[in-house]
């Protein structure tokens, strides 16, 4: 059990956030570039392992989701005193346009209100200008989520940080998705997907617990694979928006997920995905969202 900690002065709080973030945050290379009370400006360097489709070079949507989740968390921490743990309750991502291959991603997050138990955040992910967003997000965080305090209880040893690598698998379902391969995601015979636990996906290393952004990325991947398979689509659908509800802490266990189509139109599909660990009746997270179907050649749809 952690002992009580004194309130950190703001400059010390910001420095603690820079150096003691989630394990995945360190592995991904996410940086806190600028800060103010309740506001965080961060950046994520472009890396080939983040790509979701090698034919286009576009980043995997889960990379943006994970970045926005962590960036929102930093804004919440900058609105507090550094003594309380936080956890994501829900996160909504709206994808505005694909990220330009080869360019870094930036984010500006604002914690615009806190209550005794809840923090409310909004964020924008962009590349060259915040006025031209790649994605926008809104989120709610629980304050005092557990008795750990990453800002005071740990210091990351750079020598212990694992690397994020995508093993080659030219015949697998993720041959064109380095990020999915880096997470070790695999498709099971019953149509479910598995994301094996690994040090790369840890959020809170004290518990330890899976990074909420990694759970969101897994649910999005599950939805893309499942919807494309169900509809017999030749190309993966394009994400429009995704809302993730976090129901339980993702423990140091393998995680499983499935997806169902809620409604199908000519161009838009609504879906719901669920992720669980040792009990399918006790999901750790659910996601609801919409995809746009890619039109086939000769279609009269615009």
XYZ file of C-alpha atoms in Angstrom:
302
model
C 0.000 0.000 0.000
C 1.305 3.446 -0.894
C 1.897 5.961 1.847
C 0.281 9.423 1.661
C 2.143 11.932 -0.503
C 2.386 15.663 -0.170
C 1.054 17.956 -2.874
C 3.594 18.613 -5.621
C 4.331 22.208 -6.685
C 3.156 22.701 -10.268
C 6.600 22.707 -11.918
C 7.561 19.543 -10.022
C 4.232 17.982 -10.998
C 4.896 18.668 -14.688
C 8.398 17.196 -14.444
C 7.014 14.101 -12.714
C 4.452 13.659 -15.500
C 7.224 13.946 -18.099
C 9.322 11.225 -16.490
C 6.799 8.871 -14.893
C 4.086 8.153 -17.404
C 2.690 4.795 -18.462
C 5.040 2.120 -19.740
C 3.414 2.226 -23.180
C 3.772 6.022 -23.175
C 7.538 5.645 -22.774
C 7.761 2.839 -25.315
C 5.792 4.776 -27.931
C 8.006 7.851 -27.561
C 5.166 10.172 -26.512
C 6.525 13.462 -25.166
C 5.004 16.201 -23.033
C 6.255 19.254 -24.934
C 4.449 22.094 -23.185
C 2.159 22.423 -20.227
C -0.053 24.772 -18.266
C -2.519 24.168 -15.436
C -5.098 21.715 -16.822
C -3.521 21.736 -20.332
C -1.027 19.452 -22.075
C 0.644 19.726 -25.484
C 2.250 16.450 -26.524
C 3.824 14.844 -29.578
C 4.350 11.340 -30.917
C 7.173 10.780 -33.434
C 6.195 8.882 -36.592
C 7.460 5.302 -36.608
C 6.882 2.575 -39.221
C 5.667 0.211 -36.481
C 2.640 2.508 -35.945
C 1.316 1.918 -39.476
C -2.086 0.280 -39.832
C -1.927 -0.401 -43.570
C 1.419 -0.627 -45.348
C -0.220 -0.026 -48.720
C -1.182 3.509 -47.693
C 1.296 4.177 -44.861
C -1.543 5.572 -42.729
C -1.227 5.155 -38.971
C -3.369 2.584 -37.186
C -6.339 4.281 -35.552
C -5.375 2.614 -32.283
C -2.128 4.603 -32.217
C -4.137 7.846 -32.257
C -6.578 6.463 -29.677
C -3.772 5.495 -27.299
C -2.050 8.855 -27.744
C -5.218 10.810 -27.032
C -6.003 8.643 -23.998
C -2.595 9.309 -22.465
C -2.579 12.986 -23.467
C -5.981 13.479 -21.830
C -4.628 11.784 -18.717
C -1.706 14.205 -18.582
C -4.105 17.171 -18.752
C -6.089 15.699 -15.858
C -2.923 15.231 -13.805
C -1.954 18.831 -14.538
C -5.329 19.896 -13.144
C -4.758 18.015 -9.867
C -2.103 18.012 -7.170
C -0.187 14.853 -8.041
C -1.380 12.808 -5.072
C -4.239 10.844 -6.636
C -4.401 8.050 -9.182
C -6.642 8.468 -12.228
C -8.281 6.003 -14.605
C -10.187 6.442 -17.871
C -13.939 5.875 -17.553
C -14.860 6.534 -21.165
C -13.186 7.876 -24.272
C -14.834 9.009 -27.502
C -12.730 9.418 -30.634
C -13.997 11.097 -33.815
C -11.701 10.593 -36.792
C -11.586 13.693 -38.982
C -9.089 12.566 -41.629
C -6.265 10.026 -42.056
C -2.910 11.033 -40.633
C -0.364 11.952 -43.313
C 2.276 9.188 -43.525
C 5.704 10.155 -42.258
C 4.607 13.104 -40.101
C 4.587 13.243 -36.317
C 1.273 13.454 -34.457
C 0.626 16.228 -31.941
C -2.115 16.612 -29.357
C -3.560 19.440 -27.279
C -5.635 18.291 -24.312
C -7.665 20.435 -21.899
C -9.155 19.294 -18.595
C -12.002 21.796 -18.505
C -13.744 20.648 -15.330
C -13.043 18.538 -12.261
C -15.347 17.437 -9.481
C -14.447 15.514 -6.360
C -14.433 12.223 -8.253
C -14.563 12.962 -12.019
C -12.476 14.926 -14.519
C -13.770 15.986 -17.946
C -11.364 16.425 -20.853
C -11.361 17.326 -24.543
C -8.468 16.928 -26.938
C -7.384 17.435 -30.534
C -4.849 15.348 -32.445
C -3.235 17.062 -35.418
C -0.079 17.235 -37.489
C 0.682 20.617 -39.023
C -2.134 22.742 -37.571
C -4.586 22.300 -34.721
C -7.185 23.866 -37.027
C -6.931 20.780 -39.256
C -7.394 17.899 -36.804
C -6.704 14.265 -37.503
C -9.056 13.326 -34.664
C -10.870 14.884 -31.726
C -11.678 13.298 -28.389
C -13.723 13.755 -25.251
C -13.138 11.721 -22.112
C -14.068 11.243 -18.475
C -11.562 10.115 -15.850
C -12.090 8.819 -12.332
C -10.072 10.677 -9.693
C -8.705 8.526 -6.878
C -9.244 5.378 -8.914
C -6.917 3.261 -6.776
C -4.244 3.567 -4.109
C -1.277 3.709 -6.451
C 0.485 6.906 -7.459
C 2.676 6.594 -10.540
C 3.995 10.137 -10.138
C 5.447 9.446 -6.700
C 5.852 5.682 -6.399
C 8.085 4.871 -9.361
C 10.891 6.050 -11.598
C 11.278 4.571 -15.065
C 14.679 3.053 -15.764
C 15.380 3.680 -19.444
C 17.341 0.419 -19.608
C 14.233 -1.565 -18.666
C 11.954 -0.146 -21.377
C 11.056 -2.862 -23.927
C 10.893 -2.023 -27.584
C 7.838 -2.054 -29.840
C 8.575 -4.327 -32.776
C 6.394 -5.899 -35.472
C 7.478 -9.440 -36.361
C 7.039 -10.384 -40.004
C 3.994 -12.526 -40.816
C 3.418 -12.282 -44.593
C 0.648 -14.907 -44.614
C -1.218 -13.764 -41.506
C -4.356 -11.600 -41.253
C -2.228 -8.622 -40.176
C 0.410 -8.856 -42.895
C -0.296 -5.209 -43.809
C -0.681 -3.946 -40.224
C 2.624 -3.606 -38.337
C 0.912 -2.112 -35.279
C -1.477 -5.059 -34.904
C 1.490 -7.431 -35.219
C 3.427 -5.438 -32.626
C 0.571 -5.969 -30.168
C 0.629 -9.681 -30.934
C -3.058 -9.725 -31.884
C -4.244 -12.994 -33.382
C -7.529 -14.266 -34.825
C -8.981 -17.392 -33.218
C -10.886 -20.202 -34.931
C -14.169 -19.122 -33.306
C -13.916 -15.599 -34.745
C -12.772 -13.933 -31.524
C -9.457 -12.113 -31.317
C -6.754 -12.372 -28.650
C -4.308 -9.712 -27.474
C -1.681 -11.495 -25.352
C -0.417 -9.701 -22.292
C 3.070 -8.242 -22.720
C 5.204 -5.528 -21.071
C 4.652 -3.270 -24.105
C 0.955 -2.729 -23.352
C 1.205 -1.869 -19.651
C -0.346 1.398 -18.514
C 0.005 1.392 -14.719
C 3.056 -0.799 -13.888
C 2.372 -0.737 -10.149
C -0.851 -2.764 -10.372
C 0.081 -3.742 -13.192
C -2.751 -2.871 -15.596
C -3.134 -2.720 -19.370
C -3.044 0.760 -20.913
C -6.575 1.945 -21.691
C -5.433 3.078 -25.122
C -4.198 -0.438 -25.874
C -7.597 -1.856 -24.942
C -9.205 0.722 -27.244
C -6.788 -0.164 -30.052
C -7.586 -3.870 -29.598
C -11.343 -3.269 -29.713
C -10.987 -1.161 -32.870
C -8.871 -3.848 -34.537
C -11.406 -6.497 -33.556
C -14.208 -4.414 -35.058
C -12.365 -3.820 -38.336
C -11.510 -7.499 -38.790
C -14.914 -8.772 -37.675
C -17.020 -6.347 -39.716
C -14.953 -6.896 -42.866
C -15.261 -10.667 -42.437
C -19.016 -10.544 -41.726
C -19.732 -8.385 -44.783
C -17.222 -10.094 -47.058
C -15.575 -6.727 -47.717
C -12.508 -6.715 -49.940
C -11.013 -3.727 -48.088
C -11.137 -2.840 -44.379
C -13.798 -0.269 -43.417
C -12.824 3.284 -42.471
C -13.367 4.264 -38.806
C -15.633 7.285 -38.289
C -16.051 7.351 -34.532
C -15.472 5.105 -31.546
C -16.636 5.322 -27.925
C -14.870 3.064 -25.425
C -16.369 2.418 -21.988
C -13.922 1.049 -19.424
C -15.697 -1.282 -17.001
C -12.875 -3.063 -15.158
C -9.118 -2.835 -14.922
C -7.323 -4.859 -17.582
C -5.053 -7.113 -15.542
C -1.792 -8.824 -16.541
C -3.699 -11.461 -18.517
C -4.481 -12.206 -22.141
C -7.491 -10.265 -23.424
C -10.172 -11.545 -25.795
C -12.691 -9.633 -27.897
C -15.540 -10.065 -30.357
C -17.771 -7.747 -32.373
C -21.369 -7.695 -33.578
C -22.999 -5.521 -36.223
C -25.755 -3.386 -34.709
C -27.021 -1.854 -37.953
C -25.874 -1.999 -41.551
C -26.632 0.602 -44.182
C -25.367 1.007 -47.728
C -22.393 3.085 -46.659
C -22.362 3.106 -42.836
C -22.130 0.236 -40.366
C -22.754 0.532 -36.616
C -20.985 -2.021 -34.432
C -20.455 -3.024 -30.817
C -17.320 -4.778 -29.548
C -16.569 -6.382 -26.172
C -13.277 -7.233 -24.492
C -12.844 -9.604 -21.556
C -10.177 -11.658 -19.833
C -10.981 -14.712 -17.690
C -14.783 -14.362 -17.828
C -16.699 -13.454 -20.985
C -19.654 -12.374 -18.833
C -17.498 -9.731 -17.128
C -16.117 -7.487 -19.899
C -13.292 -5.119 -19.072
C -14.398 -2.710 -21.817
C -16.971 -2.245 -24.549
C -16.899 -0.072 -27.646
C -19.610 1.298 -29.892
C -18.807 2.980 -33.169
C -19.389 3.524 -36.862
C -17.443 2.536 -39.948
C -17.756 3.800 -43.504
C -17.660 1.029 -46.078
C -15.159 1.467 -48.872
C -16.912 1.511 -52.235
C -16.085 -1.167 -54.767
C -15.131 -0.262 -58.352
C -18.201 0.397 -60.490
C -20.367 1.368 -57.540
C -22.785 4.234 -58.152
C -22.292 5.489 -54.598
C -20.247 8.629 -54.111
